Amino acid sequence: MRWSSLFIPTLRDAPAEAEAVSHRLLVRGGFMRQLQSGHYSMLPLGWRVHQKVGEVIRQEMDAIGAQEFLLPAMHPASVWQASGRWESMGDEMFRLTDRKGADLALGMTHEEVFAGIANELNSYRDLPQLWYQIQWKFRDEPRPKSGLLRVREFAMKDSYSFDLDDAGLDVSFDAHHDAYQRIFRRLDLDALPVEASSGAMGGSASIEFMVESSAGEDDVAICGGCGYSANVERATSALPKVEDRPGGDAPERFATPGIRTIAALSEAGHPPEHQVKTLVYRVDGAITLILLRGDHPFLEQKFVDATGAVEVVPADGDEIRAALGASPGSLGAVGVTGLTIYADESLRSRSGMTTGANEDDVHLEGVDVERDVAVDHWLDLRSILAGEACASCGVALRIARCIEAGHIFKLGRRYSEAMDVTVLDADGVNRVPTMGSYGIGVGRAMAAVAETHHDENGLVWPMSIAPYEVVLTVVKVDHEESMGCAERLYDELRAAGVDVLLDDRAGRPGVKFADAELIGIPLRVTIGPRGLENSIVELTARTDGERHDVPVDDVVARLVDLVVTGRSAGR
Ligand SMILES: [Zn+2]
């Protein structure tokens, strides 16, 4: 294509609200524009990258035998009601009503719809099936931000596997795991597979593919010793043993006027690791106590994953006073009956502890947790902290900010049961197939590449997804011999299947160089009168910016070689 006739609206400055590098550069480079918060228009350059990312994903899905579908983005409420997610998705789901009053949803994912189609599978001989699509999804994200990283409307590759049994699901899951690693290698993304929370999807196991980046929204615990890695929503660690303080036969009350916080109680001689922190939550309508060690943060996702609770909100002051008779700062669970009590595992067998007495300005000391508190459920509820020891090997864990680039789930039979999917097994018995579900956000992958491939001059696309692979920059467009040479190279490169952009715009060479760097074209050939006197053009790779003189007659072969090598990198 000729730059002079393309729409590439580059900007000198990024929009003020753009914080993430990918957001700034994709807007400045003319790849996309915001329609409204969380919704972006892909301009021609952006759409070329988007399409190429989709194509890499498509090729690797096809390679594991997955079959491409395209399902509607708009769904009847009935399929979501069948799985129970019409309720549980809450405000995340966009809902609308048609002229007949029928309830509809814009799809956030397609487990229900694919499982509905799987009704037409009859026999174990029809299994396994791997089905996928690249389709637009909608999510009523409360705080869209960071450009393509957190949006309300996005293209996603979602795939679904149907197998007769767990062994089959393992095979489908592993095939996706390997395909995802190949996809991310080809996108030149360093994506670490980590243990993850399955969240609203449910199921027995899930793995996220995480790209380390300050623009990310997830924290991942990484062990440099044994390779353990997990989203902090799921991560565990080994705690050093705490020597319990001595305590008597029963807790003892002591006055704590004005003491309301863990820190203040610590200053009064009760260190946080010897305190029991009492949190009061409303869990699916019921007032519930959640106990943790004084210095341990509560991680709500772990609680949700372990209990299946849908609504988990901190109780307000009135609810707390009604339930426990005191205000926050003096709360405790000793002697409490009639409320469900959850305690973090790290409190097990602890004694000599201090906690609130459910009377303002009074605490209890010498508490033996198992003796004095009627704990109903012991769970892992704490958020781990950087520097804590790996539970497997003891090395200190690092916590890294990451972008979630992919997520794969072993779902089990939840959705196939909800949609009444059965097949006959070899003995003629009806069996419910087990499912997996696997996602990669196309735009988010594109943004993750932008986050990790740029310098002070702009984007540095890997060859596999660059909008154009080569740019021919003509220094003086009114110099006949230069334009003649550029046209010839352009034709030869196009004939060789190279995505080539001819910068035939009138204008200062400096501006043209800066634009080519901003939009991140991997290879640039500079064609100018001085070089042509010696039949020379200049070849520059975007990655290092070094200039190399190349004879005009050799440059097409050199470029084709570099493009072919670059395209297959990571394969
Ligand atoms: Zn380790």
Coordinates of C-alpha atoms and ligand atoms in Angstrom, one line a residue:
M1 CA 0.0 0.0 0.0
R2 CA 1.0 3.6 -0.6
W3 CA 1.2 5.7 2.5
S4 CA -0.1 8.7 0.6
S5 CA -3.4 7.1 0.1
L6 CA -3.8 5.4 3.6
F7 CA -5.6 6.6 6.7
I8 CA -2.9 6.5 9.3
P9 CA -3.7 9.5 11.6
T10 CA -0.6 9.6 13.8
L11 CA -0.6 12.0 16.7
R12 CA 2.2 13.9 18.4
D13 CA 0.7 13.5 21.8
A14 CA -1.3 10.8 23.5
P15 CA -4.7 11.4 25.1
A16 CA -4.3 12.8 28.6
E17 CA -6.2 9.9 30.2
A18 CA -4.0 7.2 28.6
E19 CA -1.7 5.8 31.3
A20 CA -0.7 2.4 29.9
V21 CA 2.1 2.5 27.2
S22 CA 0.1 0.3 24.9
H23 CA -2.9 2.7 25.1
R24 CA -0.7 5.8 24.4
L25 CA 1.2 4.2 21.5
L26 CA -1.8 2.5 19.8
V27 CA -3.7 5.9 19.8
R28 CA -0.7 7.9 18.8
G29 CA 0.3 5.5 16.0
G30 CA -3.2 5.7 14.5
F31 CA -4.1 2.1 15.3
M32 CA -7.4 2.8 17.2
R33 CA -9.7 5.5 18.5
Q34 CA -12.0 5.5 21.5
L35 CA -15.7 5.7 20.8
Q36 CA -16.6 5.7 24.5
S37 CA -14.9 4.4 27.6
G38 CA -14.1 0.7 27.1
H39 CA -15.1 0.7 23.4
Y40 CA -12.5 1.2 20.6
S41 CA -12.7 1.6 16.9
M42 CA -10.0 -0.4 15.1
L43 CA -8.5 1.8 12.4
P44 CA -6.9 0.1 9.4
L45 CA -3.4 -0.3 11.0
G46 CA -5.0 -1.7 14.2
W47 CA -7.3 -4.0 12.4
R48 CA -4.3 -5.5 10.4
V49 CA -2.5 -6.3 13.7
H50 CA -5.8 -7.6 15.2
Q51 CA -6.4 -9.8 12.2
K52 CA -2.8 -11.2 12.3
V53 CA -3.1 -12.0 16.0
G54 CA -6.4 -13.8 15.3
E55 CA -4.7 -15.7 12.4
V56 CA -1.9 -16.9 14.6
I57 CA -4.4 -18.2 17.1
R58 CA -6.6 -19.7 14.4
Q59 CA -3.6 -21.6 12.9
E60 CA -2.7 -23.1 16.3
M61 CA -6.3 -24.0 17.1
D62 CA -6.6 -25.7 13.7
A63 CA -3.3 -27.5 14.4
I64 CA -4.8 -29.3 17.4
G65 CA -7.9 -30.3 15.4
A66 CA -10.2 -27.6 16.7
Q67 CA -13.1 -26.7 14.3
E68 CA -14.1 -23.0 13.8
F69 CA -17.7 -21.9 14.5
L70 CA -19.3 -18.5 14.7
L71 CA -22.1 -18.2 17.2
P72 CA -24.4 -15.2 17.8
A73 CA -23.3 -12.5 20.1
M74 CA -26.9 -12.0 21.4
H75 CA -28.5 -14.7 23.4
P76 CA -31.9 -15.5 24.8
A77 CA -32.0 -15.3 28.6
S78 CA -33.2 -18.9 28.7
V79 CA -29.8 -20.5 28.0
W80 CA -28.2 -18.4 30.8
Q81 CA -31.1 -19.2 33.1
A82 CA -30.5 -22.9 32.5
S83 CA -27.0 -22.7 33.9
G84 CA -27.9 -20.4 36.7
R85 CA -25.6 -17.7 35.4
W86 CA -28.4 -15.3 34.4
E87 CA -28.4 -14.6 38.2
S88 CA -24.8 -15.1 39.2
M89 CA -23.3 -13.0 36.4
G90 CA -25.0 -10.0 38.1
D91 CA -24.1 -6.6 36.8
E92 CA -21.2 -7.9 34.6
M93 CA -23.7 -9.0 31.9
F94 CA -25.2 -6.6 29.4
R95 CA -29.0 -7.3 29.3
L96 CA -31.6 -5.9 27.0
T97 CA -35.2 -6.5 26.0
D98 CA -36.6 -6.8 22.5
R99 CA -39.9 -5.3 21.2
K100 CA -41.8 -8.4 22.3
G101 CA -40.5 -8.1 25.9
A102 CA -38.2 -11.0 25.6
D103 CA -35.1 -10.9 27.9
L104 CA -31.8 -11.0 26.0
A105 CA -28.1 -10.9 26.9
L106 CA -24.9 -9.9 25.1
G107 CA -22.6 -12.9 25.4
M108 CA -19.6 -12.7 27.8
T109 CA -18.7 -16.2 27.0
H110 CA -20.4 -19.1 25.2
E111 CA -20.4 -22.3 27.4
E112 CA -24.2 -22.5 27.4
V113 CA -24.6 -21.9 23.6
F114 CA -21.9 -24.4 22.6
A115 CA -23.3 -27.0 25.1
G116 CA -26.7 -26.4 23.5
I117 CA -25.2 -27.4 20.1
A118 CA -23.5 -30.4 21.7
N119 CA -27.0 -31.8 22.2
E120 CA -26.6 -33.2 18.7
L121 CA -23.7 -35.4 19.8
N122 CA -25.1 -39.0 20.2
S123 CA -22.4 -41.4 20.8
Y124 CA -19.0 -41.7 22.5
R125 CA -17.7 -42.3 19.0
D126 CA -18.5 -38.6 18.3
L127 CA -16.1 -37.6 21.1
P128 CA -13.8 -35.8 21.6
Q129 CA -14.9 -32.6 20.0
L130 CA -12.9 -29.3 20.0
W131 CA -14.9 -26.3 18.9
Y132 CA -13.8 -22.7 18.7
Q133 CA -14.7 -19.2 17.4
I134 CA -13.3 -15.7 17.3
Q135 CA -16.3 -13.6 18.3
W136 CA -17.1 -10.3 20.0
K137 CA -17.8 -10.5 23.8
F138 CA -19.4 -7.9 26.1
R139 CA -18.8 -7.3 29.7
D140 CA -20.2 -4.4 31.7
E141 CA -16.8 -3.6 33.2
P142 CA -17.3 -1.0 36.0
R143 CA -14.0 0.8 35.4
P144 CA -12.7 0.3 31.8
K145 CA -9.1 1.6 31.5
S146 CA -5.7 1.0 30.0
G147 CA -6.9 1.0 26.4
L148 CA -7.4 -2.5 25.1
L149 CA -6.4 -4.1 28.4
R150 CA -9.7 -3.6 30.2
V151 CA -12.7 -3.0 27.9
R152 CA -16.4 -3.7 27.7
E153 CA -16.4 -5.0 24.1
F154 CA -13.7 -7.3 22.8
A155 CA -12.9 -10.1 20.3
M156 CA -12.0 -13.3 22.0
K157 CA -11.0 -16.7 20.8
D158 CA -13.0 -19.1 22.9
S159 CA -12.8 -22.8 22.5
Y160 CA -14.6 -25.7 24.2
S161 CA -13.8 -29.4 24.5
F162 CA -16.2 -32.2 25.0
D163 CA -14.9 -35.5 26.3
L164 CA -16.4 -38.7 27.7
D165 CA -14.3 -38.8 30.8
D166 CA -11.6 -37.0 32.9
A167 CA -8.8 -38.7 31.1
G168 CA -10.1 -37.3 27.8
L169 CA -10.5 -33.9 29.3
D170 CA -6.9 -34.0 30.5
V171 CA -5.8 -34.7 26.9
S172 CA -7.9 -31.8 25.5
F173 CA -6.7 -29.5 28.3
D174 CA -3.0 -30.4 27.7
A175 CA -3.5 -29.9 23.9
H176 CA -4.7 -26.4 24.6
H177 CA -1.9 -25.7 27.1
D178 CA 0.6 -26.6 24.4
A179 CA -1.2 -24.6 21.7
Y180 CA -1.3 -21.6 23.9
Q181 CA 2.4 -21.8 24.6
R182 CA 3.0 -21.9 20.8
I183 CA 0.6 -19.0 20.2
F184 CA 2.4 -16.8 22.8
R185 CA 5.8 -17.7 21.5
R186 CA 4.7 -16.7 18.0
L187 CA 3.4 -13.4 19.4
D188 CA 6.8 -13.0 21.1
L189 CA 5.0 -12.9 24.5
D190 CA 6.8 -14.3 27.5
A191 CA 3.7 -15.9 29.0
L192 CA 4.1 -17.9 32.2
P193 CA 1.4 -20.6 32.9
V194 CA 0.3 -20.1 36.5
E195 CA -2.3 -21.8 38.8
A196 CA -5.4 -19.7 38.8
S197 CA -8.8 -19.2 40.5
S198 CA -11.7 -20.4 38.3
G199 CA -14.0 -17.7 39.5
A200 CA -17.5 -17.5 38.0
M201 CA -16.6 -20.2 35.5
G202 CA -16.4 -23.0 38.1
G203 CA -14.6 -26.3 37.4
S204 CA -11.8 -28.3 39.0
A205 CA -8.6 -26.6 37.7
S206 CA -7.6 -23.6 35.6
I207 CA -4.3 -22.1 34.4
E208 CA -3.7 -18.5 33.4
F209 CA -1.0 -17.4 30.9
M210 CA 0.6 -14.3 32.5
V211 CA 2.8 -11.7 30.8
E212 CA 4.8 -9.6 33.3
S213 CA 3.9 -5.9 32.9
S214 CA 3.3 -3.0 35.1
A215 CA 0.2 -2.3 33.1
G216 CA -1.3 -5.6 34.3
E217 CA -4.1 -6.1 36.8
D218 CA -3.2 -9.4 38.3
D219 CA -0.5 -10.3 40.9
V220 CA 1.3 -13.5 40.5
A221 CA 3.5 -15.3 43.1
I222 CA 6.6 -16.7 41.5
C223 CA 9.2 -19.0 43.1
G224 CA 12.6 -18.7 41.7
G225 CA 13.6 -22.0 43.3
C226 CA 11.2 -24.7 42.1
G227 CA 9.2 -22.8 39.5
Y228 CA 6.0 -22.7 41.5
S229 CA 3.8 -19.9 40.2
A230 CA 0.2 -19.0 41.0
N231 CA -2.1 -16.0 40.8
V232 CA -2.2 -14.5 44.3
E233 CA -6.0 -15.3 44.3
R234 CA -4.9 -18.9 44.8
A235 CA -1.3 -18.8 45.9
T236 CA -0.1 -20.3 49.2
S237 CA 3.1 -20.0 51.1
A238 CA 4.8 -21.5 54.1
L239 CA 4.7 -19.4 57.3
P240 CA 7.5 -19.5 59.9
K241 CA 6.2 -21.1 63.1
V242 CA 5.1 -18.5 65.7
E243 CA 5.9 -19.4 69.3
D244 CA 2.5 -19.0 71.2
R245 CA 2.4 -16.8 74.2
P246 CA 1.4 -18.5 77.4
G247 CA -2.3 -18.5 78.3
G248 CA -4.5 -19.7 81.2
D249 CA -7.4 -22.0 81.3
A250 CA -9.7 -19.4 79.9
P251 CA -9.5 -16.0 78.0
E252 CA -9.1 -13.0 80.3
R253 CA -10.7 -9.6 79.7
F254 CA -8.6 -6.4 79.8
A255 CA -9.5 -2.8 79.2
T256 CA -8.4 -1.2 76.0
P257 CA -9.8 2.3 76.1
G258 CA -9.5 4.0 72.7
I259 CA -7.8 1.0 71.0
R260 CA -9.5 0.3 67.7
T261 CA -6.9 -1.0 65.3
I262 CA -4.4 -3.9 65.0
A263 CA -1.6 -1.4 65.1
A264 CA -2.8 0.3 68.3
L265 CA -3.3 -3.1 70.0
S266 CA 0.2 -4.0 68.8
E267 CA 1.6 -0.9 70.5
A268 CA -0.1 -2.0 73.6
G269 CA 2.0 -5.1 73.7
H270 CA 0.0 -7.5 71.5
P271 CA 1.9 -8.0 68.2
P272 CA -0.2 -8.7 65.1
E273 CA 0.9 -12.3 64.8
H274 CA -0.7 -12.8 68.2
Q275 CA -4.0 -11.2 67.3
V276 CA -7.1 -12.7 65.8
K277 CA -8.8 -10.3 63.4
T278 CA -12.6 -10.6 63.2
L279 CA -14.2 -9.5 59.9
V280 CA -18.0 -9.4 59.6
Y281 CA -19.5 -10.0 56.2
R282 CA -22.9 -10.5 54.7
V283 CA -22.6 -13.7 52.7
D284 CA -25.6 -14.5 50.5
G285 CA -27.7 -12.6 53.1
A286 CA -26.3 -14.2 56.3
I287 CA -24.1 -12.4 58.7
T288 CA -20.9 -14.3 58.9
L289 CA -17.6 -14.1 60.8
I290 CA -14.2 -14.4 59.1
L291 CA -11.2 -14.8 61.3
L292 CA -7.6 -14.2 60.3
R293 CA -4.3 -13.5 62.0
G294 CA -3.9 -9.8 62.8
D295 CA -1.2 -9.3 60.1
H296 CA -2.9 -11.3 57.3
P297 CA -5.0 -9.6 54.6
F298 CA -8.3 -11.3 53.7
L299 CA -8.5 -12.5 50.1
E300 CA -12.1 -12.5 49.1
Q301 CA -11.6 -14.5 45.9
K302 CA -10.3 -17.5 48.0
F303 CA -13.4 -17.3 50.1
V304 CA -15.7 -17.2 47.1
D305 CA -13.9 -20.1 45.4
A306 CA -14.0 -22.2 48.6
T307 CA -17.7 -21.5 49.5
G308 CA -19.4 -20.8 46.2
A309 CA -20.9 -17.7 47.7
V310 CA -22.3 -15.2 45.2
E311 CA -22.8 -12.1 47.4
V312 CA -19.9 -11.3 49.7
V313 CA -20.1 -7.8 51.2
P314 CA -18.7 -6.2 54.4
A315 CA -21.5 -5.8 56.9
D316 CA -22.3 -2.2 57.9
G317 CA -22.0 -0.8 61.4
D318 CA -25.6 -1.4 62.3
E319 CA -25.6 -5.0 61.2
I320 CA -22.4 -5.5 63.1
R321 CA -23.7 -4.0 66.3
A322 CA -26.9 -6.0 66.0
A323 CA -25.0 -9.2 65.6
L324 CA -22.2 -8.8 68.1
G325 CA -23.1 -5.9 70.3
A326 CA -20.0 -3.9 69.7
S327 CA -18.4 -1.7 67.1
P328 CA -15.4 -2.6 64.8
G329 CA -12.3 -2.4 66.9
S330 CA -13.5 -4.6 69.7
L331 CA -15.0 -7.5 67.8
G332 CA -14.3 -11.2 68.4
A333 CA -15.7 -14.7 67.9
V334 CA -15.1 -16.1 71.4
G335 CA -18.4 -17.5 72.7
V336 CA -20.3 -16.5 69.6
T337 CA -23.0 -18.9 68.6
G338 CA -25.7 -18.7 65.9
L339 CA -23.4 -17.2 63.2
T340 CA -21.3 -19.2 60.7
I341 CA -17.6 -18.8 61.6
Y342 CA -14.8 -19.2 59.0
A343 CA -11.2 -19.2 60.2
D344 CA -8.0 -19.1 58.2
E345 CA -5.8 -22.2 58.4
S346 CA -2.9 -20.2 60.0
L347 CA -5.0 -19.8 63.2
R348 CA -5.3 -23.6 63.7
S349 CA -3.9 -24.7 67.1
R350 CA -2.8 -21.2 68.0
S351 CA -3.2 -20.1 71.6
G352 CA -2.2 -17.1 73.8
M353 CA -4.0 -14.9 71.2
T354 CA -5.7 -11.5 71.7
T355 CA -9.0 -10.6 70.2
G356 CA -12.0 -8.2 70.7
A357 CA -14.5 -9.1 73.5
N358 CA -17.6 -7.8 71.7
E359 CA -17.7 -4.9 74.2
D360 CA -16.4 -1.5 73.2
D361 CA -13.0 -0.8 74.7
V362 CA -12.5 -4.4 76.0
H363 CA -10.3 -7.2 74.6
L364 CA -9.6 -10.8 75.5
E365 CA -6.1 -12.3 75.9
G366 CA -5.0 -15.9 76.3
V367 CA -7.4 -17.1 73.7
D368 CA -6.9 -20.7 72.5
V369 CA -8.6 -20.5 69.1
E370 CA -9.8 -24.1 68.8
R371 CA -10.8 -24.3 72.5
D372 CA -12.6 -20.9 72.7
V373 CA -14.1 -20.3 69.2
A374 CA -16.7 -22.5 67.6
V375 CA -15.1 -22.5 64.1
D376 CA -17.4 -24.1 61.5
H377 CA -14.9 -24.1 58.5
W378 CA -11.2 -23.9 58.3
L379 CA -10.1 -22.5 55.0
D380 CA -7.1 -20.8 53.3
L381 CA -8.3 -17.2 53.3
R382 CA -5.2 -15.1 53.5
S383 CA -3.4 -13.2 50.8
I384 CA 0.2 -14.1 50.7
L385 CA 2.8 -11.4 50.9
A386 CA 6.0 -11.0 48.9
G387 CA 9.0 -12.6 50.6
E388 CA 7.1 -15.4 52.3
A389 CA 8.5 -18.8 51.7
C390 CA 7.5 -21.1 48.9
A391 CA 5.4 -24.0 50.3
S392 CA 7.3 -26.5 48.1
C393 CA 10.9 -25.5 48.4
G394 CA 11.2 -22.7 50.9
V395 CA 12.7 -20.0 48.6
A396 CA 11.2 -16.5 49.1
L397 CA 8.3 -15.8 46.7
R398 CA 8.4 -12.8 44.4
I399 CA 5.1 -11.1 43.5
A400 CA 4.9 -9.8 39.9
R401 CA 2.3 -7.6 38.3
C402 CA 1.0 -9.4 35.2
I403 CA -1.4 -9.1 32.2
E404 CA -3.6 -12.2 31.9
A405 CA -3.2 -13.1 28.2
G406 CA -5.0 -16.4 28.3
H407 CA -7.0 -18.7 30.7
I408 CA -7.9 -22.3 30.3
F409 CA -10.4 -24.2 32.5
K410 CA -11.3 -27.8 33.2
L411 CA -15.0 -27.2 33.6
G412 CA -16.4 -30.6 34.3
R413 CA -20.1 -31.3 33.7
R414 CA -21.7 -28.2 35.0
Y415 CA -22.7 -26.8 31.6
S416 CA -23.3 -30.1 29.8
E417 CA -25.6 -31.1 32.6
A418 CA -27.4 -27.8 32.6
M419 CA -28.0 -28.1 28.8
D420 CA -29.0 -31.8 29.1
V421 CA -26.1 -33.1 26.9
T422 CA -25.7 -36.9 26.9
V423 CA -24.1 -39.5 24.7
L424 CA -24.3 -43.2 24.7
D425 CA -21.1 -44.9 25.9
A426 CA -19.7 -48.2 24.7
D427 CA -22.1 -50.1 26.9
G428 CA -25.1 -48.2 25.7
V429 CA -25.4 -46.2 28.9
N430 CA -26.3 -42.5 28.7
R431 CA -23.3 -40.4 29.9
V432 CA -22.9 -36.6 30.4
P433 CA -19.7 -35.4 28.6
T434 CA -17.2 -33.3 30.5
M435 CA -16.1 -29.9 29.2
G436 CA -13.2 -27.6 29.0
S437 CA -13.2 -24.0 28.1
Y438 CA -10.3 -21.9 26.8
G439 CA -9.9 -18.2 26.1
I440 CA -7.6 -15.7 24.6
G441 CA -8.6 -12.0 24.2
V442 CA -7.3 -10.9 20.8
G443 CA -7.1 -7.2 21.5
R444 CA -5.6 -7.8 24.9
A445 CA -2.9 -10.0 23.4
M446 CA -2.2 -7.1 20.9
A447 CA -2.0 -4.7 23.8
A448 CA 0.3 -7.1 25.8
V449 CA 2.6 -7.2 22.8
A450 CA 2.6 -3.4 22.6
E451 CA 3.3 -3.2 26.4
T452 CA 6.4 -5.4 26.0
H453 CA 7.6 -4.3 22.5
H454 CA 8.3 -0.5 22.4
D455 CA 11.1 2.0 22.9
E456 CA 11.2 5.8 23.2
N457 CA 10.4 6.2 19.5
G458 CA 7.3 4.0 19.4
L459 CA 6.2 0.4 18.8
V460 CA 8.4 -2.4 17.8
W461 CA 6.1 -5.1 16.4
P462 CA 7.3 -8.7 16.0
M463 CA 7.2 -9.7 12.3
S464 CA 4.4 -12.2 13.1
I465 CA 1.8 -9.5 13.7
A466 CA 3.3 -6.3 12.3
P467 CA 0.7 -4.3 10.3
Y468 CA 3.3 -4.1 7.5
E469 CA 6.6 -6.0 7.4
V470 CA 8.6 -3.6 5.3
V471 CA 8.4 0.2 4.7
L472 CA 10.1 1.7 1.7
T473 CA 10.9 5.3 2.7
V474 CA 11.6 7.6 -0.3
V475 CA 13.7 10.6 0.8
K476 CA 12.9 12.8 -2.2
V477 CA 9.6 11.9 -3.9
D478 CA 10.2 14.4 -6.7
H479 CA 13.5 12.6 -7.6
E480 CA 12.5 10.5 -10.5
E481 CA 15.2 7.8 -10.2
S482 CA 14.3 7.4 -6.4
M483 CA 10.6 6.9 -7.1
G484 CA 11.4 4.6 -10.0
C485 CA 13.6 2.4 -7.8
A486 CA 11.0 2.4 -5.0
E487 CA 8.2 1.4 -7.4
R488 CA 10.3 -1.5 -8.7
L489 CA 11.2 -2.7 -5.2
Y490 CA 7.6 -2.3 -4.1
D491 CA 6.3 -4.5 -7.0
E492 CA 9.0 -7.2 -6.4
L493 CA 8.3 -7.3 -2.7
R494 CA 4.5 -7.6 -3.2
A495 CA 5.1 -10.3 -5.8
A496 CA 7.1 -12.2 -3.2
G497 CA 4.2 -12.0 -0.7
V498 CA 5.7 -9.4 1.6
D499 CA 3.4 -6.9 3.3
V500 CA 5.1 -3.7 2.1
L501 CA 4.2 -0.1 2.7
L502 CA 5.6 2.5 0.2
D503 CA 6.0 5.9 2.0
D504 CA 5.5 8.1 -1.1
R505 CA 4.4 11.1 0.9
A506 CA 5.9 14.5 0.2
G507 CA 7.5 15.8 3.3
R508 CA 10.6 15.9 5.4
P509 CA 12.5 12.6 5.7
G510 CA 12.8 13.1 9.5
V511 CA 9.0 13.1 9.8
K512 CA 8.7 10.0 7.7
F513 CA 11.4 8.2 9.7
A514 CA 9.7 9.1 12.9
D515 CA 6.3 7.9 11.7
A516 CA 7.7 4.6 10.5
E517 CA 9.3 4.1 14.0
L518 CA 6.1 5.2 15.8
I519 CA 4.0 2.6 14.0
G520 CA 6.7 0.0 14.5
I521 CA 7.4 -1.5 11.0
P522 CA 10.1 -4.2 11.5
L523 CA 12.2 -3.3 8.4
R524 CA 12.8 0.0 6.7
V525 CA 14.5 0.6 3.4
T526 CA 15.6 4.2 2.8
I527 CA 15.9 5.2 -0.9
G528 CA 17.7 8.5 -1.6
P529 CA 19.5 10.1 -4.5
R530 CA 22.9 9.9 -2.8
G531 CA 22.8 6.2 -2.3
L532 CA 21.4 5.5 -5.7
E533 CA 24.5 7.2 -7.3
N534 CA 26.3 4.1 -6.1
S535 CA 23.3 1.7 -6.5
I536 CA 23.0 1.5 -2.7
V537 CA 19.9 1.7 -0.4
E538 CA 19.9 1.7 3.3
L539 CA 18.3 -1.1 5.4
T540 CA 17.3 -0.5 9.0
A541 CA 15.8 -3.0 11.5
R542 CA 13.4 -1.4 13.9
T543 CA 14.8 -3.6 16.8
D544 CA 18.3 -2.0 16.8
G545 CA 18.0 1.0 14.5
E546 CA 21.4 0.2 12.9
R547 CA 21.8 1.3 9.3
H548 CA 23.3 -1.1 6.7
D549 CA 24.1 -0.2 3.1
V550 CA 22.8 -2.8 0.7
P551 CA 23.2 -3.0 -3.1
V552 CA 19.8 -2.2 -4.7
D553 CA 20.0 -5.5 -6.6
D554 CA 20.3 -7.6 -3.5
V555 CA 17.8 -5.8 -1.2
V556 CA 14.7 -7.8 -2.2
A557 CA 16.3 -11.1 -1.5
R558 CA 17.6 -9.8 1.8
L559 CA 14.2 -8.5 2.8
V560 CA 12.4 -11.7 1.8
D561 CA 14.8 -13.7 3.8
L562 CA 14.4 -11.5 6.9
V563 CA 10.7 -11.5 6.6
V564 CA 10.3 -15.2 6.2
T565 CA 12.7 -15.8 9.2
G566 CA 10.9 -13.3 11.3
R567 CA 7.4 -14.7 10.5
S568 CA 8.4 -18.2 11.6
A569 CA 10.1 -17.0 14.8
G570 CA 8.8 -19.0 17.8
R571 CA 7.4 -21.8 15.6
Ligands
ZN1 ZN 9.5 -23.1 45.3

